[in-house]
Coordinates of C-alpha atoms in Angstrom, one line a residue:
X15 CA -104.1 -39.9 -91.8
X16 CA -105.4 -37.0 -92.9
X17 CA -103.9 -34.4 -95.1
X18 CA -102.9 -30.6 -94.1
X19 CA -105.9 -29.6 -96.8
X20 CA -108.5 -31.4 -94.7
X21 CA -106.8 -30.2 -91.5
X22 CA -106.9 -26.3 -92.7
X23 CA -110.6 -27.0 -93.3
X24 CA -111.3 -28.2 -89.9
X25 CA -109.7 -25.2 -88.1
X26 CA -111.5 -22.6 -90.4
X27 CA -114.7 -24.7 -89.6
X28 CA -114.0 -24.6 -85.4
X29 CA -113.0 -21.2 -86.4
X30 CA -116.5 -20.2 -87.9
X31 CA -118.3 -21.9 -85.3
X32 CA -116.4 -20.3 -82.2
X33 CA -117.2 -16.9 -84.0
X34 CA -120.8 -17.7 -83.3
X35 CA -120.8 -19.0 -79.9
X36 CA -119.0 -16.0 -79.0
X37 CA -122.2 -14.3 -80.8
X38 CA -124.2 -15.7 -78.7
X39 CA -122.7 -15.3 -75.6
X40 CA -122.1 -11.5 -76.0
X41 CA -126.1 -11.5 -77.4
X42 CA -127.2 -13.7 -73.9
X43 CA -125.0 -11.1 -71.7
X44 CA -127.1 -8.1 -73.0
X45 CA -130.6 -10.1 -72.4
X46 CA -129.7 -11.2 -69.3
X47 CA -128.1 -7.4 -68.2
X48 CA -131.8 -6.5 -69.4
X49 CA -134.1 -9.0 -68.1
X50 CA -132.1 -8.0 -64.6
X51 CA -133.5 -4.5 -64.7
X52 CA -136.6 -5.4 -65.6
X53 CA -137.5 -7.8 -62.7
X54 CA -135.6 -5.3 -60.1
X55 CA -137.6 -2.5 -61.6
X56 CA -141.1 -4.3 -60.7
X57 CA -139.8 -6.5 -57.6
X58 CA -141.7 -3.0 -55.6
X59 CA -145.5 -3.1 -56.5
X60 CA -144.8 -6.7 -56.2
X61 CA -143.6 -6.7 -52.5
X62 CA -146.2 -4.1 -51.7
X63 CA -148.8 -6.0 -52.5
X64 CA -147.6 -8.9 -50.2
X65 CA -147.1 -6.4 -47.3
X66 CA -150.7 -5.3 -48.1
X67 CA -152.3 -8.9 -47.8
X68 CA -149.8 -9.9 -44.6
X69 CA -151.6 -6.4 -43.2
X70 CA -154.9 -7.7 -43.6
X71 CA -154.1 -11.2 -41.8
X72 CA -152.5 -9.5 -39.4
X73 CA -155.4 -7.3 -39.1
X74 CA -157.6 -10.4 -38.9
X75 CA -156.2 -13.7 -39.1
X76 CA -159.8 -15.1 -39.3
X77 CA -160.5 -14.5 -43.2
X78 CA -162.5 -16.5 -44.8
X79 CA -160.9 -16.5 -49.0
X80 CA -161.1 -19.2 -51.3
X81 CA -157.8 -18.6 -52.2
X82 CA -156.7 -19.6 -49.2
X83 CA -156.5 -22.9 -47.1
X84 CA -158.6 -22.9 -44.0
X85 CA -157.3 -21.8 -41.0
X86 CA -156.7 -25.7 -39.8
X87 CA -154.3 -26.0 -42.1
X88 CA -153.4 -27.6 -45.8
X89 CA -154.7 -30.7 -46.7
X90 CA -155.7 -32.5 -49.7
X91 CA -158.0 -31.0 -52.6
X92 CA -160.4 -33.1 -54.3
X93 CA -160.6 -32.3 -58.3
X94 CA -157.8 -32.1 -60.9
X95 CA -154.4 -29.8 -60.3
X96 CA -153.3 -27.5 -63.1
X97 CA -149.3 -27.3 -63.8
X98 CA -148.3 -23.9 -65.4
X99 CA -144.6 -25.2 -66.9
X100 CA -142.1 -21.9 -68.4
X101 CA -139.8 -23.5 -70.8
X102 CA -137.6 -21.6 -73.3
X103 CA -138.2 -21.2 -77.0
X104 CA -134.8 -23.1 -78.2
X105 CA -132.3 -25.3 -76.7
X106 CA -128.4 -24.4 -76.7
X107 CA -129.0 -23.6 -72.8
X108 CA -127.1 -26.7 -71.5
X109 CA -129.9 -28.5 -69.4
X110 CA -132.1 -25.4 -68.5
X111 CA -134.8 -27.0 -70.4
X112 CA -134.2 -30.7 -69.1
X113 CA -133.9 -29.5 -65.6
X114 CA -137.6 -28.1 -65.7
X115 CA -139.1 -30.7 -68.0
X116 CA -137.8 -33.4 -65.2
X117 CA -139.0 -31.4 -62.4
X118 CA -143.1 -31.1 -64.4
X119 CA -143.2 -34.9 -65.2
X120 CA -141.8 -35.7 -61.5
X121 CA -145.1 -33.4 -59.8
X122 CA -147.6 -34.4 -62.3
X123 CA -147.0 -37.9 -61.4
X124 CA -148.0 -37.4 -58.2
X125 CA -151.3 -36.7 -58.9
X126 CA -153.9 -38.4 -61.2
X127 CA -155.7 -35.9 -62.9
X128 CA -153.0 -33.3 -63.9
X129 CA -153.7 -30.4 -66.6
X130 CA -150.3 -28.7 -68.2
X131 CA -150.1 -24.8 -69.0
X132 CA -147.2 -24.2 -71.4
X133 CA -145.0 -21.6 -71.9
X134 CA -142.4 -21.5 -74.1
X135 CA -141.9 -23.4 -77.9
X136 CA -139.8 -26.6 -76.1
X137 CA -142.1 -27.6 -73.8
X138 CA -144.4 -26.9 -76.7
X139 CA -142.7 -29.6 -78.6
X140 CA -141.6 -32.2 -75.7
X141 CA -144.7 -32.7 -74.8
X142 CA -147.0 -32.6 -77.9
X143 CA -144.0 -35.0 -79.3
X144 CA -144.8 -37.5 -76.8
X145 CA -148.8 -37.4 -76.7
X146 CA -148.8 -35.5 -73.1
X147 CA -152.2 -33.3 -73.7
X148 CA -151.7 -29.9 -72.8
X149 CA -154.8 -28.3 -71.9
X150 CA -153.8 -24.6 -72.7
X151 CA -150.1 -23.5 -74.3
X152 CA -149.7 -19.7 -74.5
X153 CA -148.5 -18.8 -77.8
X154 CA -146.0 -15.8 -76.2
X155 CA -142.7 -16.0 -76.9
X156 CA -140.7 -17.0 -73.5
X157 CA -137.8 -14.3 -75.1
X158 CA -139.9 -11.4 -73.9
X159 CA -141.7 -11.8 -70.6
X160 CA -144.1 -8.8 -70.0
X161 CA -146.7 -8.1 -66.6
X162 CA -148.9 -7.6 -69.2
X163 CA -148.8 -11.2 -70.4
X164 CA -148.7 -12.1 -66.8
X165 CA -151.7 -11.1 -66.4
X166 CA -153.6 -12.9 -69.0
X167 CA -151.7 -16.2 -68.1
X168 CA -153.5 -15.2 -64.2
X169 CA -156.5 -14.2 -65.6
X170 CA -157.3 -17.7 -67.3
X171 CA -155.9 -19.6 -64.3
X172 CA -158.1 -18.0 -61.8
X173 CA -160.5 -18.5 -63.8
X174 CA -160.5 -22.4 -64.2
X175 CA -159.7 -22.2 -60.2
X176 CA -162.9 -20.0 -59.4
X177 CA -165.1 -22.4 -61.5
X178 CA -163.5 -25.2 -59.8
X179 CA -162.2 -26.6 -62.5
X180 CA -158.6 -26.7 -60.7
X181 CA -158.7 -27.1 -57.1
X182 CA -154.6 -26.8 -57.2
X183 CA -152.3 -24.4 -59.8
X184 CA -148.4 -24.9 -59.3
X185 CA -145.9 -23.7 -61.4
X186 CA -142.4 -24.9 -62.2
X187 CA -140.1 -22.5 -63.4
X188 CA -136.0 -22.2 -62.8
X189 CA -135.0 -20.0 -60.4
X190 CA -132.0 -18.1 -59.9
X191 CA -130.2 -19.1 -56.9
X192 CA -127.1 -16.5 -57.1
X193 CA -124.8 -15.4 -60.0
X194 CA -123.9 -18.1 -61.6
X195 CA -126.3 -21.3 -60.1
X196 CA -130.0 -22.0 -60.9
X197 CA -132.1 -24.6 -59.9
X198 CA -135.8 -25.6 -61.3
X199 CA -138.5 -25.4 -58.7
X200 CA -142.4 -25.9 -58.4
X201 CA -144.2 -23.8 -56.4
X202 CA -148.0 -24.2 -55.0
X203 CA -148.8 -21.3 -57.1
X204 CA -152.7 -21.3 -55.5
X205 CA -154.1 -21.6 -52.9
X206 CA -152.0 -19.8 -50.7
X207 CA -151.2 -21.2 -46.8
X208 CA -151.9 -18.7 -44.4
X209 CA -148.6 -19.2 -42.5
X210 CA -147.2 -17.4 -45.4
X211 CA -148.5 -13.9 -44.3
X212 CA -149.4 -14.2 -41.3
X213 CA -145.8 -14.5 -39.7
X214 CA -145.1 -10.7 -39.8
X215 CA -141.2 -9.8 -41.2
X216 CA -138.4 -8.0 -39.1
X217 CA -138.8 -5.1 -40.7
X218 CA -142.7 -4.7 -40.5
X219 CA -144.4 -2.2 -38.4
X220 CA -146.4 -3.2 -36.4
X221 CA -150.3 -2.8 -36.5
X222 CA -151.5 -0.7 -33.9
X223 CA -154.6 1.4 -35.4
X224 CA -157.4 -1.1 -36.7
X225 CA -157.9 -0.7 -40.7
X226 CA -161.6 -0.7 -41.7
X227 CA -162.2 -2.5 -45.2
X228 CA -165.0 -1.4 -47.9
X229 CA -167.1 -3.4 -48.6
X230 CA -165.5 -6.3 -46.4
X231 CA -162.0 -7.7 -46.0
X232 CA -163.2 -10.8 -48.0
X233 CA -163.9 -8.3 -50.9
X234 CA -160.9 -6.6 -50.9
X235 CA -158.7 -9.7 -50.4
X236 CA -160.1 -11.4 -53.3
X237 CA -159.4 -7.9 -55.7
X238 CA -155.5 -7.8 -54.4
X239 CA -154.9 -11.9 -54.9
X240 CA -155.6 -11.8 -59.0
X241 CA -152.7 -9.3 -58.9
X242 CA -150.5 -10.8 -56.3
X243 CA -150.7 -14.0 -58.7
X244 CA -149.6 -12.0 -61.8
X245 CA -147.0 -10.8 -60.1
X246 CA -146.0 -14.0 -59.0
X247 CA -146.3 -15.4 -62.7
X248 CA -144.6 -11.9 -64.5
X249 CA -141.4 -12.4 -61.3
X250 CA -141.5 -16.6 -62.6
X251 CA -141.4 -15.7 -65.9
X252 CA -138.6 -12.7 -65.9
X253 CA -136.4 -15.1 -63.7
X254 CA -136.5 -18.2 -65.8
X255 CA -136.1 -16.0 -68.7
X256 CA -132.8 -14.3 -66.5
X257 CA -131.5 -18.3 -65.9
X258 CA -131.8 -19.4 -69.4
X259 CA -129.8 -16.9 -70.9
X260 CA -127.3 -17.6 -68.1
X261 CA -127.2 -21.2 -68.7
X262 CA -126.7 -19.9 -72.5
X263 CA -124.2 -17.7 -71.5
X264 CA -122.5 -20.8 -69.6
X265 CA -122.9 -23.2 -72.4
X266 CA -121.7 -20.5 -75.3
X267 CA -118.5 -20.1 -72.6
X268 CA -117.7 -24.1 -72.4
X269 CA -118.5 -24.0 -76.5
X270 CA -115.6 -21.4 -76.9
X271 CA -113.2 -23.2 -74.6
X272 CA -113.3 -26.2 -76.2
X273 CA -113.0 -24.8 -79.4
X274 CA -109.7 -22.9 -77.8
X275 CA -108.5 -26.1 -77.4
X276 CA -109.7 -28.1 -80.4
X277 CA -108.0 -25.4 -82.6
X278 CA -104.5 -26.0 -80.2
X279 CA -104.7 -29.5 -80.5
X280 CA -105.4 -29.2 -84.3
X281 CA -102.6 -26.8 -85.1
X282 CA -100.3 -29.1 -83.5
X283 CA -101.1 -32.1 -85.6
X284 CA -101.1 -30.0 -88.4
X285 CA -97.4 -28.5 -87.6
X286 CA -96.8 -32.3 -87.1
X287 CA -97.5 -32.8 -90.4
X288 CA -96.6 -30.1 -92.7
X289 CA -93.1 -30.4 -90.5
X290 CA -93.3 -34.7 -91.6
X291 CA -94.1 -33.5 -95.0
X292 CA -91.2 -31.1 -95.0
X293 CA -88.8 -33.3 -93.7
X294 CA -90.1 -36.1 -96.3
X295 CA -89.2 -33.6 -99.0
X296 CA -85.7 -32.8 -97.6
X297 CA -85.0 -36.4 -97.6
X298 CA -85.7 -37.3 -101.0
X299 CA -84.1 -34.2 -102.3
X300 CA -81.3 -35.1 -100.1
X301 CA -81.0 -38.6 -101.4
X302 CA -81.5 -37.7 -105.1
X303 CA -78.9 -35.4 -104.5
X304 CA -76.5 -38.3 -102.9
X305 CA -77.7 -41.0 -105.9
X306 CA -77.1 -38.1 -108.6
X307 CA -73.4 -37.6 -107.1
X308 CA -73.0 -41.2 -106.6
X309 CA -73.4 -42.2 -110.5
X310 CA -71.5 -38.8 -111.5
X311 CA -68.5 -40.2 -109.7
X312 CA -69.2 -44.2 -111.2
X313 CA -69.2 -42.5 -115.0
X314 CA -65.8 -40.5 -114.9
X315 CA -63.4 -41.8 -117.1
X316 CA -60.1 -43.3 -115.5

């Protein structure tokens, strides 16, 4: 059994450690707060610039892009698919980072010539750890998720996918469903289905006066798609980024409730104790104090 000394020591140990999971809850709250009004504060020029292409189809539906499937539909590309995977830089995030690893092995089985894109220092290590080749890992911190890093990420995606290289690009990210649930996703990232602009939205005015394009629709389609796709990227990365520190914030909450009650059950065994110990003492003072009587009153003389 163990003694009140070791006891003491283990509740000033849960102690210590409940001090910083409620660190880093309070430190996730603030990042996530942030990381909020960050993504609301560029979810605009992103949403413009979808209203601008769905324009243009609706304009003419006919438009011949390479970053878009023909007008018969999807169907199966020839040539190898790139996987862009966000991943966070360090675990204690319950299973943020499992959730998303699961979901990138899952859609790169599918296919037999996948190429990974990595973001983030734990995909980083999962997959390098098990001799998955990663054919481009961007050294950027996942803790600070910039357009401007968006856009480089884009940049050397369309890239490989104008020199054919890729002839897919999806990207699996988590995204955040409501408050408090997330869920990891993969998204067809490029190229774009046609249905997806072309079905005009509710609040959408409709196109009455023809637009004229310069030099051609093509022309201008293809300049508005690179930043359609960083946008796309800098929104996946922001949200990701917004669900790991909630899944921190979640995990750093269970952390300090079972400390709550580690410490509770601890106190009580040692209370059990110290009361045992104390009740040991009283006991043998008691019955030194009986013996001690009892051979005083055997050694008076008669």
């Amino acid at each position: 059994m163990a003694t009140t000394k070791e006891i003491k020591s283990r509740i000033n140990s849960v102690k210590d450690t409940k001090k910083i999971t409620n660190a880093m809850y309070l430190i996730a709250s603030t990042k996530l707060r942030k990381a909020k009004a960050e993504l609301d504060s560029s979810r605009p020029y992103f949403n413009a610039i979808q209203a601008e292409i769905k324009r243009i189809f609706r304009t003419s539906e006919n438009v011949d892009s390479r970053y878009f499937y023909p007008a018969t539909g999807e169907h199966e590309l020839p040539g190898s698919y790139g996987y862009l995977v966000i991943t966070a830089d360090k675990g204690l995030a319950g299973a943020y980072n499992q959730n998303v690893i699961k979901e990138a092995m899952r859609l790169m089985k599918e296919h037999p010539d996948p190429k990974l894109f990595v973001v983030g220092e734990y995909g980083r290590h999962f997959f390098t750890s098990r001799n998955i080749p990663i054919e481009k890992s961007f050294l950027y911190t996942a803790q600070n998720p910039t357009i401007h890093r968006a856009r480089i990420i884009a940049e050397q995606l369309l890239d490989l996918f104008n020199r054919n290289e890729l002839s897919k690009i999806f990207i699996i990210y988590t995204d955040m469903k409501g408050a408090i649930d997330s869920q990891a996703v993969s998204t067809r990232l490029l190229p774009f289905h046609r249905a997806e602009f072309i079905v005009p939205d509710l609040n959408e005015k409709e196109v009455k006066v023809p637009f004229e394009f310069d030099p051609s629709i093509e022309v201008v389609l293809d300049n508005i798609v690179p930043s359609y796709v960083s946008g796309f990227i800098h929104s996946a990365l922001v949200d990701s980024f917004c669900c790991e520190q909630n899944s921190r914030m979640n995990a750093m909450d269970a952390a300090n409730r079972n400390a709550e009650k580690l410490l509770d059950e601890l106190k009580v065994q040692y209370n059990h104790i110290r009361q045992s110990a104390i009740t040991q003492e009283i006991t043998e003072v008691s019955s030194g104090a009986k013996a001690m009587k009892k051979k005083s009153k055997g050694g008076m003389p008669l």
